[in-house]
XYZ file of C-alpha atoms in Angstrom:
406
model
C -19.070 5.244 16.265
C -17.850 6.780 12.788
C -15.682 4.641 10.606
C -13.568 5.799 7.640
C -12.791 3.409 4.751
C -11.730 3.545 1.289
C -13.194 1.754 -1.620
C -11.240 1.233 -4.882
C -13.197 0.766 -8.173
C -11.929 0.538 -11.822
C -12.696 3.361 -14.087
C -13.800 2.805 -17.721
C -12.840 6.026 -19.729
C -13.722 6.930 -23.337
C -10.500 7.991 -25.464
C -11.496 11.685 -24.933
C -11.915 11.212 -21.162
C -8.614 9.295 -20.871
C -6.766 11.982 -22.493
C -8.447 14.656 -20.021
C -7.620 12.668 -17.067
C -3.970 12.076 -18.139
C -3.601 15.909 -18.700
C -5.073 16.403 -15.163
C -2.629 13.955 -13.804
C 0.287 15.647 -15.224
C -0.946 18.946 -14.283
C -1.283 17.785 -10.549
C 2.325 16.580 -10.753
C 3.641 19.713 -12.302
C 1.702 21.925 -9.662
C 3.326 19.703 -6.825
C 6.744 20.311 -8.133
C 6.096 24.157 -8.712
C 4.818 24.227 -5.103
C 7.846 22.106 -3.812
C 10.385 24.616 -5.335
C 8.529 27.804 -4.145
C 8.166 26.294 -0.619
C 11.938 25.724 -0.515
C 12.870 28.874 -2.055
C 10.605 30.997 0.401
C 12.060 32.046 3.730
C 10.576 29.973 6.639
C 9.147 33.107 8.189
C 7.195 33.919 4.976
C 5.708 30.334 4.397
C 1.810 30.158 4.710
C -0.900 28.555 3.072
C -2.417 31.635 1.953
C 0.636 32.967 0.347
C 1.091 29.757 -1.553
C -2.713 29.727 -2.646
C -2.260 33.185 -4.117
C 0.820 31.796 -6.091
C -1.261 29.021 -7.424
C -4.055 31.341 -8.607
C -1.566 33.646 -10.314
C 0.351 30.814 -11.950
C -2.819 29.309 -13.542
C -3.395 32.769 -15.060
C 0.214 33.326 -16.338
C 1.138 29.688 -17.552
C -1.237 28.329 -20.243
C -0.408 24.620 -19.849
C -1.592 24.866 -16.087
C -5.007 25.720 -17.179
C -6.189 22.067 -17.588
C -4.772 21.381 -14.069
C -7.563 20.150 -11.467
C -9.942 22.562 -10.259
C -9.039 21.479 -6.741
C -5.405 22.620 -7.038
C -5.560 23.950 -3.623
C -5.853 20.261 -2.580
C -2.368 19.765 -4.078
C -1.207 22.486 -1.684
C -2.775 20.854 1.332
C -1.376 17.470 0.504
C 2.118 19.152 0.071
C 1.866 20.836 3.370
C 0.652 17.741 5.110
C 3.717 15.974 3.682
C 5.989 18.574 5.239
C 4.259 18.439 8.653
C 4.584 14.575 8.549
C 8.346 15.302 7.876
C 8.782 17.658 10.855
C 6.907 15.391 13.202
C 9.237 12.536 12.154
C 6.521 10.258 10.458
C 7.940 10.317 7.031
C 10.893 11.672 4.936
C 11.017 15.000 3.372
C 8.800 15.421 0.268
C 10.771 15.244 -2.998
C 10.323 16.106 -6.797
C 8.041 14.071 -8.647
C 9.006 12.357 -11.847
C 6.986 11.692 -14.779
C 7.213 7.929 -13.959
C 5.502 8.174 -10.529
C 1.900 7.270 -9.971
C -0.224 10.024 -10.990
C -3.063 10.979 -8.702
C -5.865 13.597 -8.687
C -7.875 14.473 -5.669
C -11.570 15.300 -5.481
C -11.917 16.727 -2.106
C -15.654 17.185 -1.886
C -18.002 14.261 -2.051
C -20.963 16.202 -3.191
C -19.036 17.084 -6.382
C -19.026 13.249 -7.356
C -22.789 12.856 -8.123
C -22.607 9.035 -7.696
C -25.354 7.155 -9.451
C -25.899 3.449 -9.856
C -26.705 2.474 -13.615
C -27.012 -1.306 -13.110
C -25.998 -4.350 -10.924
C -22.351 -3.932 -12.034
C -22.041 -0.398 -13.299
C -22.037 2.978 -11.676
C -21.275 6.484 -12.731
C -19.739 9.530 -10.964
C -18.650 13.095 -12.096
C -15.179 14.149 -12.359
C -14.603 17.806 -12.618
C -13.387 18.990 -16.028
C -14.008 15.366 -17.443
C -17.675 14.857 -17.019
C -19.634 11.597 -16.148
C -17.427 8.423 -16.059
C -18.425 4.907 -15.572
C -16.947 2.652 -12.953
C -17.257 -1.015 -11.902
C -19.817 -1.290 -9.035
C -18.535 -3.849 -6.550
C -19.592 -2.560 -3.250
C -22.728 -0.689 -1.968
C -22.036 3.032 -1.685
C -24.124 5.767 0.254
C -25.349 7.748 -2.547
C -28.498 9.892 -3.355
C -31.250 9.459 -0.819
C -29.261 6.685 0.714
C -26.657 9.109 1.930
C -26.897 11.462 5.082
C -24.717 13.126 7.421
C -23.616 9.969 9.051
C -23.369 7.844 5.882
C -21.869 9.365 2.961
C -18.805 9.719 0.504
C -16.660 12.522 1.586
C -14.305 12.572 -1.468
C -12.362 10.592 -3.735
C -8.877 10.367 -5.420
C -8.240 9.069 -8.906
C -4.909 7.116 -9.227
C -3.087 5.727 -12.174
C -2.162 2.003 -12.284
C -0.492 -0.010 -14.752
C -3.636 -1.298 -16.301
C -5.614 1.911 -16.325
C -7.307 4.568 -13.918
C -8.980 3.845 -10.755
C -11.150 5.786 -8.346
C -10.714 5.579 -4.523
C -13.940 6.812 -2.639
C -13.545 7.897 0.890
C -16.570 6.532 2.682
C -17.774 7.506 6.093
C -20.333 5.177 7.774
C -21.790 5.176 11.401
C -21.676 1.636 12.874
C -22.360 0.192 16.416
C -19.466 -0.352 18.815
C -18.281 -3.849 18.260
C -18.664 -6.280 21.011
C -15.506 -7.922 22.500
C -14.498 -10.888 20.264
C -14.735 -14.162 22.075
C -12.407 -16.123 19.944
C -9.264 -17.781 21.106
C -5.876 -16.176 21.093
C -3.104 -17.070 18.516
C 0.395 -16.065 17.459
C 1.425 -15.618 13.879
C 5.123 -15.865 12.587
C 5.582 -14.234 9.271
C 8.018 -15.936 7.033
C 9.143 -16.677 3.404
C 9.113 -20.538 3.022
C 5.686 -20.423 5.148
C 4.089 -16.965 4.622
C 2.053 -17.120 7.927
C 2.562 -19.858 10.569
C 0.084 -20.008 13.567
C 0.662 -21.250 16.876
C -1.957 -24.061 16.602
C 0.341 -25.770 14.113
C -1.372 -24.693 10.846
C -0.078 -22.564 8.098
C -1.565 -19.865 5.766
C 0.171 -20.491 2.232
C -0.136 -19.286 -1.382
C 0.928 -20.107 -4.840
C 3.622 -17.839 -6.547
C 1.907 -14.700 -7.389
C 2.893 -15.396 -11.178
C 2.406 -18.626 -12.962
C 5.434 -20.211 -14.343
C 4.751 -18.839 -17.854
C 4.246 -15.371 -16.588
C 7.355 -15.587 -14.597
C 9.250 -16.623 -17.762
C 7.725 -13.971 -19.611
C 8.641 -11.304 -17.095
C 12.216 -12.380 -17.224
C 12.411 -12.368 -20.876
C 10.858 -8.753 -20.812
C 13.427 -7.675 -18.239
C 16.320 -8.923 -20.418
C 14.742 -7.222 -23.421
C 14.679 -3.916 -21.514
C 18.370 -4.193 -20.581
C 19.303 -4.815 -24.200
C 17.259 -1.762 -25.419
C 18.620 0.351 -22.559
C 22.219 -0.491 -23.576
C 21.538 0.981 -27.028
C 20.281 4.281 -25.720
C 22.681 7.045 -25.756
C 23.059 9.252 -22.542
C 20.386 11.857 -22.207
C 18.406 10.394 -25.180
C 14.608 9.838 -24.622
C 13.221 6.428 -24.463
C 12.177 4.733 -27.681
C 8.677 3.775 -28.306
C 9.815 0.025 -28.059
C 11.531 0.507 -24.757
C 8.426 2.380 -23.469
C 6.190 -0.537 -24.502
C 8.488 -2.995 -22.831
C 8.284 -0.957 -19.560
C 4.465 -0.925 -19.894
C 4.402 -4.867 -20.192
C 6.801 -5.261 -17.248
C 4.546 -2.913 -15.049
C 1.391 -4.790 -16.036
C 2.831 -8.192 -15.115
C 4.024 -6.755 -11.727
C 0.722 -5.077 -11.201
C -1.045 -8.508 -11.765
C 1.074 -10.082 -9.115
C 0.360 -7.332 -6.740
C -3.433 -7.507 -7.154
C -3.095 -11.268 -6.532
C -1.196 -10.685 -3.360
C -3.710 -8.105 -2.175
C -6.521 -10.585 -2.936
C -4.808 -13.418 -0.827
C -3.977 -11.047 1.920
C -7.519 -9.639 2.260
C -9.100 -13.143 2.258
C -6.621 -14.551 4.632
C -6.760 -11.731 7.163
C -10.517 -11.631 7.140
C -10.597 -15.316 7.953
C -8.151 -14.891 10.700
C -10.003 -11.705 12.216
C -13.130 -13.678 12.197
C -11.736 -16.834 13.862
C -9.437 -15.256 16.726
C -10.036 -12.623 19.228
C -6.433 -12.020 19.979
C -3.518 -12.278 17.557
C -0.086 -11.647 18.295
C 2.678 -10.718 15.828
C 6.319 -9.704 16.028
C 7.216 -6.102 16.121
C 9.634 -6.083 13.189
C 11.554 -3.057 11.733
C 10.902 -4.166 8.252
C 12.537 -1.125 6.697
C 15.875 -2.076 8.217
C 15.426 -5.743 7.479
C 15.338 -4.979 3.685
C 18.366 -2.580 3.590
C 21.013 -3.539 0.960
C 24.151 -5.328 2.115
C 26.176 -3.569 -0.701
C 28.230 -1.327 1.913
C 30.607 1.360 0.650
C 33.729 1.452 -1.354
C 35.919 1.554 1.812
C 33.950 -1.324 3.516
C 32.082 -3.319 0.883
C 29.479 -5.783 2.118
C 29.434 -9.556 1.764
C 26.956 -11.954 0.254
C 25.326 -9.023 -1.578
C 23.444 -10.948 -4.150
C 21.957 -13.266 -1.511
C 20.858 -10.583 0.668
C 19.290 -8.700 -2.527
C 17.260 -12.032 -3.079
C 16.135 -12.107 0.603
C 15.101 -8.409 0.499
C 12.873 -9.078 -2.757
C 11.322 -12.112 -1.120
C 10.324 -10.160 2.141
C 9.100 -7.219 -0.084
C 6.991 -9.711 -1.938
C 5.259 -10.992 1.021
C 4.353 -7.411 2.221
C 4.634 -8.183 5.927
C 3.644 -4.716 7.009
C 0.437 -4.744 4.825
C -0.664 -7.998 6.445
C -0.436 -6.404 9.918
C -2.209 -3.272 8.765
C -5.140 -5.436 7.488
C -5.180 -7.523 10.586
C -5.219 -4.282 12.769
C -8.239 -2.652 11.312
C -10.271 -5.937 10.630
C -9.873 -7.215 14.186
C -10.789 -3.680 15.572
C -13.928 -3.942 13.444
C -14.870 -7.349 15.019
C -13.937 -6.449 18.499
C -10.520 -8.269 18.614
C -7.068 -7.002 19.353
C -3.835 -7.219 17.658
C -0.679 -7.339 19.914
C 2.778 -6.477 18.808
C 5.332 -8.299 20.815
C 9.289 -7.674 20.940
C 10.880 -9.873 17.937
C 14.195 -10.910 19.949
C 14.644 -14.531 20.654
C 11.182 -15.717 19.368
C 13.119 -17.952 16.862
C 15.552 -19.252 19.270
C 13.520 -19.753 22.471
C 12.024 -23.199 23.030
C 8.100 -22.958 23.412
C 8.263 -25.985 25.716
C 10.849 -25.005 28.402
C 11.842 -21.563 27.475
C 15.570 -22.298 27.039
C 17.218 -19.911 24.593
C 20.134 -20.948 22.384
C 21.086 -19.749 18.832
C 21.943 -23.174 17.670
C 18.393 -24.644 18.493
C 17.117 -23.549 15.201
C 18.981 -26.076 13.134
C 17.546 -25.013 9.678
C 14.904 -22.973 8.158
C 12.134 -25.322 9.066
C 13.354 -27.432 11.985
C 13.787 -26.477 15.637
C 15.440 -28.704 18.357
C 15.802 -27.539 21.763
C 19.407 -27.843 23.113
C 18.440 -27.808 26.903
C 19.339 -30.938 28.723
C 16.319 -33.160 29.391
C 14.206 -31.328 27.028
C 14.967 -32.173 23.244
C 11.864 -30.551 22.064
C 11.505 -30.811 18.202
C 8.939 -28.732 16.256
C 8.774 -26.871 12.977
C 10.732 -23.610 13.587
C 7.884 -21.294 12.429
C 5.440 -23.166 14.528
C 7.733 -22.889 17.559
C 8.172 -19.014 16.983
C 4.482 -18.587 16.631
C 3.880 -20.246 20.064
C 6.410 -17.912 21.598
C 4.585 -15.052 19.983
C 1.377 -16.238 21.507
C 2.865 -16.694 24.875
C 4.137 -13.240 24.843
C 0.786 -11.662 23.595
C -1.066 -13.553 26.231
C 1.054 -11.890 28.795
C 0.766 -8.331 27.362
C -3.064 -8.765 27.227
C -3.390 -9.975 30.696
C -1.127 -7.455 32.029
C -3.263 -4.576 30.442
C -6.493 -6.020 31.027
C -8.052 -4.382 27.964
C -9.018 -6.123 24.782
C -10.580 -3.259 23.069
C -7.428 -1.259 22.063
C -4.873 -2.295 19.723
C -1.323 -2.520 21.258
C 1.476 -0.984 19.126
């Protein structure tokens, strides 16, 4: 079967190349904004990819600063059109105007244009249109040159701007054998904050804070510095160089925390996918869980600051990303991910099945209130066992372990 995966590598650009790539990134953003405005102004009966493509070509002739925009400007149009299709089909919100502060990206739609070559054990190079040959860190085998064929190849790439520099994300297509059914046991996983991942076998998967105490203290000092410098800025005035530098330092620290979170999630989900054949998780509406409790002027919310702190903690754990990693890693190994309904998993006793809201006495302690039971367990472990029980029933009812339940 064919498998599509992405591989992200750090780019190492010369000063001239960095200026050219930054210019292309701003050009792609400007092209998106122009297309977004043109698309909204054009009557629905006249909207078409051909008409927009003609507008792109004419704009690049008439507007000098659009000249250094990426050669694959039509790819920006395709991305914009796909965003609208996702909106119409209910998979995403409507596309919006892109500010200068958003993450810049440049598409290279054709893999043959990349001319990938390996220079040494740790270094590779590829071709970026209108920039030239650029070096990147080689951390994973890529199908290139004679090693590439119609089944195993790089089909394209995207350059993305992060807080610590530019990266390239290769789209890699490979042909692999169908995985055999995973013979590992079944487990349930409860996602939380005090215990990031609690398994039904009574074990936990935990991590240290994403930032060290010194880094967290420095981040807090920089955020206070940012607020002081913003207070001295007049309305409509551009940010000073010092304020921009403070913003950059904050972004770098937060990006470091994100990289550490990704590293832990990848290692943990790889270990879980290799150990268990069936993993059950709660089907959580995370977007609704992290909504603000601020309310409105007529009906103000309560415990707003406490809810904001909880929202930050949930977002910091990136529960949805953990499930995404488990989903494709289990599929690669012949396992299955089962999403079970979330209601009552924390209140149900995993020993007798009795449900009572007061059974969860604290964040970490569960005591069954049923007469004659009195089961005592860690609250997260009890929830994970309920999830395992529901996942087992879902799998036995379907009789198919080769397809992810969602």
